[in-house]
mmCIF file of C-alpha atoms in Angstrom:
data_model
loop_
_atom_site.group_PDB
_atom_site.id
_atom_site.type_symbol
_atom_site.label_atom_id
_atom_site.label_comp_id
_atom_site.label_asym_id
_atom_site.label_seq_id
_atom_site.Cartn_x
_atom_site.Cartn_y
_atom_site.Cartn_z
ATOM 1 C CA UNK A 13 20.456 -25.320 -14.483
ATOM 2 C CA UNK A 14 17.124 -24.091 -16.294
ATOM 3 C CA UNK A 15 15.348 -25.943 -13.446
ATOM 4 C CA UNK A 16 17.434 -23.627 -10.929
ATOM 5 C CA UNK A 17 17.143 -20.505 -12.506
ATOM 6 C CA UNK A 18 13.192 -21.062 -12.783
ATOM 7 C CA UNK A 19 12.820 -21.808 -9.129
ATOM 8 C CA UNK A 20 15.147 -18.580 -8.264
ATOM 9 C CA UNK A 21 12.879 -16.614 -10.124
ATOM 10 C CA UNK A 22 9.426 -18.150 -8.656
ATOM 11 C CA UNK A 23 10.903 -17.438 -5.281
ATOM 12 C CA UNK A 24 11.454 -13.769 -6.305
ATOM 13 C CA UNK A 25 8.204 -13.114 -7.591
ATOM 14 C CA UNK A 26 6.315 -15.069 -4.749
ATOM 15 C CA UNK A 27 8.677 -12.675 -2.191
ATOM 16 C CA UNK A 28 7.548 -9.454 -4.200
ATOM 17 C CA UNK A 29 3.962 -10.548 -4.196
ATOM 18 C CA UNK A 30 4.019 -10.682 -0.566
ATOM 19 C CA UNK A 31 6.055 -7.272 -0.389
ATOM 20 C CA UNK A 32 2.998 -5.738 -2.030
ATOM 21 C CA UNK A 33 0.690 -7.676 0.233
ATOM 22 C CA UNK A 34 2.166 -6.424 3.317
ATOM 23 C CA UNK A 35 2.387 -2.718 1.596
ATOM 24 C CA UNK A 36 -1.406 -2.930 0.522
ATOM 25 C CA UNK A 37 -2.379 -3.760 4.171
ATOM 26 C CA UNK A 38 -0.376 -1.088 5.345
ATOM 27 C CA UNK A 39 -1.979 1.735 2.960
ATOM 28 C CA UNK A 40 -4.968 -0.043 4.259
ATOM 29 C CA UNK A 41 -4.360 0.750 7.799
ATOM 30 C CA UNK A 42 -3.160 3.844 7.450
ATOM 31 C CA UNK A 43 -6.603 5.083 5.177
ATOM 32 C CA UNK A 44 -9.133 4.081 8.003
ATOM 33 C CA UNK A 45 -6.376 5.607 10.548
ATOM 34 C CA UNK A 46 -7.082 8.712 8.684
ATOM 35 C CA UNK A 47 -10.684 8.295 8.414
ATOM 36 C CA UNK A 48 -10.933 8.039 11.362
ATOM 37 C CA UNK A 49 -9.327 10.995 12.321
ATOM 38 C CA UNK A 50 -10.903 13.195 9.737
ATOM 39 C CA UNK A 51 -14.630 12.114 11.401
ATOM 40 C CA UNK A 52 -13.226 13.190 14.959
ATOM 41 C CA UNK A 53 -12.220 16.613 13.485
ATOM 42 C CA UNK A 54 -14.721 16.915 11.096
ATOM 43 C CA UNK A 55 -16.941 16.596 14.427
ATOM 44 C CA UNK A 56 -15.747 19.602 16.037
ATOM 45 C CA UNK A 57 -17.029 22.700 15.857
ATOM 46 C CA UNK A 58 -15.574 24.941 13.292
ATOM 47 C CA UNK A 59 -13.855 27.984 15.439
ATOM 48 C CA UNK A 60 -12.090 25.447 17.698
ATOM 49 C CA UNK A 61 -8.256 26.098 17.669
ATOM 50 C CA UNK A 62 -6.578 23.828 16.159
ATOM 51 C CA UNK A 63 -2.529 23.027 15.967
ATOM 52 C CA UNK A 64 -0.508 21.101 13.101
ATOM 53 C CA UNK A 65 3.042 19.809 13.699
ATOM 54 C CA UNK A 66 6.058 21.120 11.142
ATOM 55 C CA UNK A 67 9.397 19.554 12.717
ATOM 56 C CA UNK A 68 9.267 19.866 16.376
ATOM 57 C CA UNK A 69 7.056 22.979 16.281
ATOM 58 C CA UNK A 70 3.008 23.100 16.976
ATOM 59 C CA UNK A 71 1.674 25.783 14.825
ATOM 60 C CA UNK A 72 -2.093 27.077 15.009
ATOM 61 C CA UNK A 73 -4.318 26.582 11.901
ATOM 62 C CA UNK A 74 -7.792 26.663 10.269
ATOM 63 C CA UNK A 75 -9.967 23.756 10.708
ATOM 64 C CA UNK A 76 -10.758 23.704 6.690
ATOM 65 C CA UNK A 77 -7.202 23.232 5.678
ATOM 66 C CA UNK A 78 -6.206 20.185 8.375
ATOM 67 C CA UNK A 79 -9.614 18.544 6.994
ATOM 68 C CA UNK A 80 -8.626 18.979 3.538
ATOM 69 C CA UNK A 81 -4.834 18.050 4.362
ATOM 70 C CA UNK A 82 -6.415 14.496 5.267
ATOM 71 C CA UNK A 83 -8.466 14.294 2.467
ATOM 72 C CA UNK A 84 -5.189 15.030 0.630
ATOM 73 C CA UNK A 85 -3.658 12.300 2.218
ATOM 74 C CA UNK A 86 -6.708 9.929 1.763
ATOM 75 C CA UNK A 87 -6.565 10.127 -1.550
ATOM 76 C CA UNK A 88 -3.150 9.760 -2.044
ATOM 77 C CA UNK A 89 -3.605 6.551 0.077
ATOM 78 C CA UNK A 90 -5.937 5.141 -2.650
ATOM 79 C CA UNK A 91 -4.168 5.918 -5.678
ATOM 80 C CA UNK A 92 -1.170 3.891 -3.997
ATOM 81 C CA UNK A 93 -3.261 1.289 -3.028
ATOM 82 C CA UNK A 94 -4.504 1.201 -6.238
ATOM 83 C CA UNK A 95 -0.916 0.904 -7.585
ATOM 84 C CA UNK A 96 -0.178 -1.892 -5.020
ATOM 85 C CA UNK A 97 -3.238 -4.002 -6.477
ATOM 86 C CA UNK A 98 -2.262 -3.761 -10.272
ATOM 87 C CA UNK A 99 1.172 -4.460 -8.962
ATOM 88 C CA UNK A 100 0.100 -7.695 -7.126
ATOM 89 C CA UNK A 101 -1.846 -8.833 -10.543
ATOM 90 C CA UNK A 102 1.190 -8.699 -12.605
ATOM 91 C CA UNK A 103 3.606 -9.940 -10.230
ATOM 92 C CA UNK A 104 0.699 -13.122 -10.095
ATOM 93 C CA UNK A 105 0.016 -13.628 -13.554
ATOM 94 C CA UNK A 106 4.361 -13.852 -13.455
ATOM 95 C CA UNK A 107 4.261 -16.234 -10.529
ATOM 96 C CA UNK A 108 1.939 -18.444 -12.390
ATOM 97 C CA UNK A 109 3.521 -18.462 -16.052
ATOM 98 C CA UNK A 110 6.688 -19.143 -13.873
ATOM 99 C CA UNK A 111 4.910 -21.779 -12.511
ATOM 100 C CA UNK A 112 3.650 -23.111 -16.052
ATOM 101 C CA UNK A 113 7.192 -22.930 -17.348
ATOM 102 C CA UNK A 114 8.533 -25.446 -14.284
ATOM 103 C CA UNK A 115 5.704 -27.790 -14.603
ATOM 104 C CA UNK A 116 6.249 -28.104 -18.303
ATOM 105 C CA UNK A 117 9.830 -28.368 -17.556
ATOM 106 C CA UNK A 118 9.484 -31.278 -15.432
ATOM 107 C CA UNK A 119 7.465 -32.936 -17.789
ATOM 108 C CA UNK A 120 9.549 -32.775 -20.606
ATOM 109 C CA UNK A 121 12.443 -34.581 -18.133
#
């Protein structure tokens, strides 16, 4: 039954880990996406129009506060990605005492 229980839970955590994973190379994606896209505009020349979507509606505005939108968003995208590596270090330092636990387990059958 222990034996069970610790393999239910090593299968959780090794699932989560991989959650995280796939989340942190997501984030990832999405930061040089928006790198990317602040070098294009920051490129441009400062009185060119430019048009932000709200809904289904394309409204005209300033180059300075679309630039600094992104760098919002940039930064945002770090502090989760951040968040998604301290994440991935406790869920492994879990995966491996689970790990511990089932090897000592099997040893003291």
């Amino acid at each position: 039954k222990e034996i069970a229980e610790l393999y239910e839970r090593a299968i959780e955590q090794t699932e989560a880990l991989r959650k995280a994973q796939q989340q942190e190379r997501l984030r990832s994606i999405q930061k040089q996406r928006l790198n990317l896209t602040k070098e294009e505009v920051s490129s441009l020349p400062d009185e060119t129009v430019m048009y932000k979507s709200v809904g289904k509606a394309y409204f005209a505005w300033p180059k300075s506060e679309i630039v600094s939108g992104i760098e919002s968003k940039i930064k945002a995208n770090d502090a989760e990605i951040d968040n998604l590596k301290k994440q991935q270090e406790a869920i492994a330092l879990k995966v491996k005492d689970t790990e511990s636990q089932f090897k000592d387990l099997k040893l003291a059958a």
